[in-house]
Amino acid sequence: MQLQEASWLLGFVVACAVIGFLIGRLVRERPTAVERKRPRIAVSTAYLRDAHNRTLSTHSRTKCAFDCMYFCCTELSVSEGCRIDEMLHPTREVVRIGLSAISATDEQLRTAELLTEWVASVSPQLSGVSIATACKLASFVRERAIAVLS
């Protein structure tokens, strides 16, 4: 009788795992209305997810946090009438316009500018910004960009 109960329990656990996996895929893969209308916001979602992925190097995660923020700032800059096609990216102008559109603080602007300079320098060294701070900034910018652009 114990073997039958163990077999049933194992089947139940596997079924729950499969259902959880499928629900997770469904939730993650359904883009929001803003993401469907503004592909840069959708791209920023993937970068933010990777920025939080602890299996990646700190350098990669910091770059992903920057890319999340920068794609949001780019979308905000375009919505403000900025012509980004003629710019060499990344640029501080896009970051300033984007952060201004979401009323970011001076500290957030300084952090974003440090990250922008770090990415533009193509440095193999880590930025002077912690991964926690970079992720926090990217999350804030993304959240506010979605609110402003909705």
Backbone as CSV, one residue per row, in Angstrom:
resi,resn,N_x,N_y,N_z,CA_x,CA_y,CA_z,C_x,C_y,C_z
1,MET,0.810,-1.189,0.000,0.000,0.000,0.000,0.862,1.266,0.000
2,GLN,2.002,1.246,0.678,2.858,2.421,0.757,3.433,2.770,-0.612
3,LEU,3.760,1.780,-1.402,4.290,2.023,-2.741,3.259,2.726,-3.605
4,GLN,2.008,2.310,-3.472,0.936,2.932,-4.247,0.740,4.390,-3.815
5,GLU,0.797,4.662,-2.528,0.655,6.027,-2.021,1.830,6.893,-2.463
6,ALA,3.030,6.356,-2.412,4.216,7.098,-2.847,4.135,7.397,-4.341
7,SER,3.678,6.447,-5.103,3.533,6.634,-6.544,2.508,7.738,-6.839
8,TRP,1.392,7.698,-6.111,0.361,8.722,-6.296,0.901,10.102,-5.912
9,LEU,1.616,10.163,-4.805,2.184,11.430,-4.338,3.189,11.985,-5.346
10,LEU,4.033,11.115,-5.877,5.003,11.547,-6.881,4.289,12.071,-8.130
11,GLY,3.267,11.395,-8.572,2.484,11.852,-9.734,1.849,13.205,-9.482
12,PHE,1.339,13.375,-8.264,0.716,14.653,-7.898,1.735,15.793,-7.919
13,VAL,2.907,15.561,-7.358,3.973,16.579,-7.325,4.405,16.935,-8.746
14,VAL,4.581,15.934,-9.593,4.971,16.188,-10.989,3.882,16.987,-11.703
15,ALA,2.627,16.627,-11.498,1.525,17.354,-12.133,1.505,18.814,-11.679
16,CYS,1.714,19.054,-10.394,1.754,20.434,-9.882,2.912,21.212,-10.489
17,ALA,4.053,20.556,-10.619,5.224,21.224,-11.206,4.957,21.599,-12.661
18,VAL,4.357,20.710,-13.411,4.050,20.984,-14.818,3.043,22.124,-14.930
19,ILE,2.012,22.105,-14.112,1.013,23.178,-14.137,1.658,24.508,-13.759
20,GLY,2.497,24.517,-12.737,3.196,25.741,-12.343,4.083,26.277,-13.443
21,PHE,4.800,25.382,-14.102,5.661,25.781,-15.217,4.836,26.413,-16.339
22,LEU,3.718,25.774,-16.703,2.882,26.287,-17.795,2.244,27.629,-17.441
23,ILE,1.791,27.765,-16.217,1.216,29.053,-15.789,2.295,30.135,-15.796
24,GLY,3.494,29.791,-15.328,4.601,30.751,-15.348,4.919,31.219,-16.751
25,ARG,4.955,30.311,-17.700,5.213,30.680,-19.105,4.112,31.573,-19.630
26,LEU,2.870,31.247,-19.298,1.740,32.041,-19.762,1.827,33.467,-19.237
27,VAL,2.126,33.607,-17.961,2.212,34.932,-17.344,3.383,35.725,-17.912
28,ARG,4.549,35.091,-18.058,5.742,35.797,-18.532,5.653,36.187,-20.003
29,GLU,4.966,35.422,-20.792,4.991,35.655,-22.223,3.834,36.500,-22.739
30,ARG,2.993,36.981,-21.884,1.887,37.827,-22.320,2.307,39.289,-22.170
31,PRO,2.637,39.939,-23.273,3.059,41.339,-23.174,1.887,42.246,-22.788
32,THR,2.209,43.288,-22.059,1.200,44.271,-21.676,0.845,45.126,-22.884
33,ALA,-0.185,45.936,-22.738,-0.601,46.821,-23.831,0.528,47.784,-24.209
34,VAL,1.230,48.309,-23.207,2.339,49.226,-23.483,3.455,48.491,-24.218
35,GLU,3.743,47.254,-23.809,4.795,46.481,-24.466,4.433,46.157,-25.915
36,ARG,3.152,45.908,-26.169,2.738,45.639,-27.551,2.850,46.897,-28.413
37,LYS,2.564,48.036,-27.828,2.591,49.293,-28.580,4.008,49.863,-28.692
38,ARG,4.837,49.596,-27.698,6.180,50.164,-27.629,7.208,49.050,-27.410
39,PRO,7.765,48.528,-28.496,8.682,47.381,-28.390,9.905,47.624,-27.506
40,ARG,10.361,48.856,-27.386,11.526,49.109,-26.525,11.203,48.780,-25.068
41,ILE,9.972,49.000,-24.672,9.561,48.663,-23.309,9.566,47.145,-23.138
42,ALA,9.107,46.424,-24.150,9.135,44.956,-24.095,10.571,44.454,-23.970
43,VAL,11.481,45.055,-24.715,12.895,44.662,-24.645,13.441,44.957,-23.245
44,SER,13.027,46.084,-22.676,13.518,46.441,-21.339,13.095,45.406,-20.300
45,THR,11.957,44.772,-20.506,11.475,43.742,-19.587,12.452,42.561,-19.542
46,ALA,12.898,42.139,-20.715,13.851,41.024,-20.785,15.183,41.409,-20.146
47,TYR,15.638,42.638,-20.397,16.894,43.076,-19.789,16.789,43.151,-18.265
48,LEU,15.654,43.617,-17.760,15.489,43.698,-16.307,15.473,42.301,-15.693
49,ARG,14.809,41.374,-16.348,14.805,39.991,-15.863,16.243,39.457,-15.780
50,ASP,17.039,39.706,-16.816,18.424,39.237,-16.818,19.283,39.973,-15.790
51,ALA,18.972,41.229,-15.535,19.722,41.984,-14.526,19.554,41.363,-13.135
52,HIS,18.427,40.738,-12.905,18.164,40.088,-11.615,18.635,38.633,-11.576
53,ASN,19.147,38.122,-12.683,19.565,36.727,-12.778,20.936,36.537,-12.131
54,ARG,20.962,35.955,-10.962,22.206,35.803,-10.192,23.180,34.798,-10.807
55,THR,22.747,34.056,-11.816,23.681,33.122,-12.463,24.573,33.831,-13.474
56,LEU,24.236,35.065,-13.830,25.065,35.859,-14.737,26.135,36.602,-13.945
57,SER,27.185,37.010,-14.622,28.244,37.772,-13.959,27.717,39.150,-13.553
58,THR,28.366,39.746,-12.581,27.975,41.092,-12.144,28.109,42.087,-13.285
59,HIS,29.129,41.938,-14.091,29.336,42.819,-15.245,28.145,42.712,-16.201
60,SER,27.736,41.497,-16.538,26.602,41.294,-17.449,25.312,41.814,-16.843
61,ARG,25.118,41.562,-15.569,23.891,42.025,-14.906,23.825,43.544,-14.872
62,THR,24.957,44.188,-14.613,24.978,45.655,-14.594,24.680,46.209,-15.983
63,LYS,25.255,45.598,-16.997,24.984,46.017,-18.381,23.506,45.820,-18.716
64,CYS,22.917,44.719,-18.276,21.488,44.479,-18.516,20.625,45.527,-17.808
65,ALA,20.999,45.889,-16.586,20.253,46.929,-15.868,20.342,48.251,-16.632
66,PHE,21.548,48.570,-17.105,21.695,49.782,-17.904,20.836,49.710,-19.164
67,ASP,20.890,48.601,-19.884,20.128,48.474,-21.125,18.629,48.614,-20.879
68,CYS,18.143,48.048,-19.783,16.733,48.214,-19.424,16.396,49.695,-19.276
69,MET,17.210,50.376,-18.471,16.991,51.800,-18.242,17.086,52.592,-19.550
70,TYR,18.092,52.265,-20.364,18.336,53.039,-21.579,17.221,52.850,-22.602
71,PHE,16.717,51.624,-22.751,15.602,51.420,-23.680,14.373,52.207,-23.226
72,CYS,14.125,52.240,-21.926,12.994,53.039,-21.412,13.219,54.529,-21.660
73,CYS,14.436,54.997,-21.385,14.758,56.411,-21.613,14.639,56.757,-23.100
74,THR,15.044,55.830,-23.950,14.927,56.058,-25.391,13.465,56.212,-25.781
75,GLU,12.616,55.340,-25.284,11.181,55.423,-25.599,10.583,56.720,-25.068
76,LEU,10.978,57.107,-23.871,10.492,58.370,-23.299,10.989,59.559,-24.111
77,SER,12.251,59.512,-24.543,12.820,60.609,-25.332,12.092,60.754,-26.659
78,VAL,11.799,59.644,-27.295,11.058,59.681,-28.563,9.670,60.267,-28.331
79,SER,9.035,59.881,-27.231,7.698,60.421,-26.941,7.736,61.913,-26.644
80,GLU,8.919,62.410,-26.243,9.097,63.846,-25.985,9.502,64.598,-27.258
81,GLY,9.627,63.876,-28.371,9.958,64.523,-29.644,11.433,64.504,-30.004
82,CYS,12.240,63.811,-29.244,13.669,63.742,-29.516,13.924,62.865,-30.744
83,ARG,14.807,63.310,-31.624,15.174,62.529,-32.806,16.431,61.733,-32.475
84,ILE,16.242,60.463,-32.216,17.351,59.629,-31.748,18.139,58.969,-32.874
85,ASP,17.597,58.974,-34.081,18.248,58.270,-35.193,19.627,58.817,-35.524
86,GLU,19.826,60.084,-35.295,21.083,60.714,-35.674,22.105,60.744,-34.544
87,MET,21.767,60.135,-33.414,22.651,60.157,-32.245,23.547,58.924,-32.214
88,LEU,24.682,59.076,-31.569,25.578,57.959,-31.301,25.228,57.445,-29.908
89,HIS,24.808,56.210,-29.829,24.317,55.661,-28.565,25.376,54.812,-27.880
90,PRO,25.382,54.774,-26.563,24.482,55.478,-25.648,24.891,56.939,-25.479
91,THR,23.914,57.758,-25.219,24.181,59.179,-25.041,23.517,59.696,-23.771
92,ARG,24.202,60.619,-23.125,23.665,61.218,-21.901,22.393,62.011,-22.178
93,GLU,22.267,62.550,-23.379,21.079,63.347,-23.719,19.807,62.513,-23.615
94,VAL,19.835,61.304,-24.153,18.668,60.420,-24.083,18.345,60.108,-22.621
95,VAL,19.365,59.840,-21.834,19.164,59.537,-20.415,18.563,60.741,-19.695
96,ARG,19.108,61.931,-19.938,18.589,63.139,-19.275,17.135,63.410,-19.657
97,ILE,16.820,63.308,-20.942,15.443,63.560,-21.383,14.497,62.527,-20.787
98,GLY,14.907,61.262,-20.844,14.064,60.197,-20.309,13.820,60.329,-18.818
99,LEU,14.878,60.602,-18.072,14.723,60.728,-16.623,13.965,61.992,-16.240
100,SER,14.105,63.029,-17.035,13.332,64.253,-16.793,11.836,63.984,-16.992
101,ALA,11.510,63.169,-17.991,10.107,62.868,-18.288,9.420,62.105,-17.162
102,ILE,10.196,61.403,-16.353,9.604,60.642,-15.242,9.901,61.278,-13.884
103,SER,10.426,62.485,-13.908,10.731,63.228,-12.677,11.673,62.478,-11.746
104,ALA,12.757,61.957,-12.301,13.761,61.264,-11.496,14.496,62.266,-10.611
105,THR,15.052,61.774,-9.536,15.796,62.630,-8.614,17.191,62.920,-9.179
106,ASP,17.852,63.894,-8.581,19.228,64.209,-8.987,20.149,63.013,-8.761
107,GLU,19.942,62.300,-7.667,20.761,61.115,-7.374,20.559,60.038,-8.443
108,GLN,19.326,59.835,-8.862,19.049,58.855,-9.918,19.692,59.275,-11.230
109,LEU,19.663,60.566,-11.515,20.309,61.075,-12.725,21.813,60.856,-12.665
110,ARG,22.439,61.138,-11.520,23.883,60.910,-11.374,24.237,59.432,-11.555
111,THR,23.444,58.567,-10.969,23.682,57.125,-11.104,23.545,56.702,-12.567
112,ALA,22.514,57.195,-13.234,22.299,56.858,-14.647,23.441,57.382,-15.513
113,GLU,23.932,58.565,-15.205,25.049,59.121,-15.978,26.328,58.311,-15.750
114,LEU,26.557,57.857,-14.516,27.720,56.996,-14.243,27.636,55.706,-15.062
115,LEU,26.448,55.110,-15.087,26.263,53.894,-15.870,26.444,54.159,-17.366
116,THR,25.949,55.291,-17.831,26.077,55.643,-19.249,27.543,55.809,-19.628
117,GLU,28.296,56.505,-18.788,29.729,56.685,-19.051,30.455,55.344,-19.039
118,TRP,30.078,54.468,-18.096,30.704,53.153,-18.000,30.449,52.331,-19.271
119,VAL,29.202,52.312,-19.727,28.865,51.544,-20.935,29.549,52.147,-22.158
120,ALA,29.548,53.471,-22.263,30.175,54.130,-23.415,31.674,53.865,-23.469
121,SER,32.294,53.672,-22.305,33.742,53.437,-22.270,34.113,51.997,-22.623
122,VAL,33.121,51.124,-22.697,33.321,49.696,-23.004,34.392,49.102,-22.081
123,SER,34.280,49.410,-20.826,35.264,48.959,-19.844,35.023,47.509,-19.429
124,PRO,36.081,46.727,-19.349,35.926,45.370,-18.833,35.803,45.349,-17.302
125,GLN,36.095,46.489,-16.684,35.992,46.608,-15.225,34.525,46.795,-14.834
126,LEU,34.224,46.563,-13.564,32.883,46.818,-13.062,32.665,48.314,-12.938
127,SER,31.408,48.700,-13.065,31.086,50.123,-12.913,31.228,50.508,-11.450
128,GLY,31.173,51.785,-11.160,31.222,52.257,-9.787,29.865,52.179,-9.105
129,VAL,28.888,51.560,-9.768,27.531,51.454,-9.241,27.290,49.997,-8.851
130,SER,26.752,49.784,-7.665,26.480,48.410,-7.234,25.365,47.808,-8.081
131,ILE,25.351,46.487,-8.166,24.308,45.824,-8.942,22.935,46.079,-8.322
132,ALA,22.869,46.157,-7.014,21.588,46.432,-6.342,21.071,47.812,-6.726
133,THR,21.952,48.797,-6.750,21.565,50.159,-7.123,21.169,50.222,-8.591
134,ALA,21.927,49.540,-9.444,21.617,49.535,-10.883,20.258,48.890,-11.141
135,CYS,19.987,47.784,-10.475,18.697,47.102,-10.650,17.542,47.950,-10.105
136,LYS,17.786,48.590,-8.968,16.755,49.448,-8.380,16.421,50.608,-9.325
137,LEU,17.456,51.216,-9.912,17.238,52.313,-10.858,16.496,51.813,-12.095
138,ALA,16.929,50.685,-12.635,16.279,50.140,-13.839,14.809,49.832,-13.573
139,SER,14.519,49.245,-12.423,13.123,48.933,-12.065,12.289,50.198,-11.945
140,PHE,12.852,51.203,-11.288,12.151,52.471,-11.126,11.868,53.116,-12.485
141,VAL,12.882,53.199,-13.317,12.721,53.849,-14.624,11.681,53.105,-15.457
142,ARG,11.749,51.781,-15.468,10.804,50.990,-16.237,9.368,51.187,-15.731
143,GLU,9.204,51.125,-14.411,7.880,51.297,-13.821,7.297,52.670,-14.139
144,ARG,8.106,53.706,-13.969,7.631,55.072,-14.254,7.411,55.301,-15.751
145,ALA,8.260,54.717,-16.589,8.097,54.866,-18.046,6.777,54.257,-18.483
146,ILE,6.468,53.083,-17.957,5.191,52.439,-18.309,4.026,53.310,-17.869
147,ALA,4.113,53.884,-16.676,3.050,54.755,-16.182,2.886,55.993,-17.072
148,VAL,3.987,56.605,-17.435,3.950,57.831,-18.252,3.452,57.524,-19.669
149,LEU,3.877,56.399,-20.211,3.540,56.071,-21.595,2.176,55.405,-21.755
150,SER,1.544,55.051,-20.651,0.219,54.379,-20.722,-0.892,55.356,-21.020
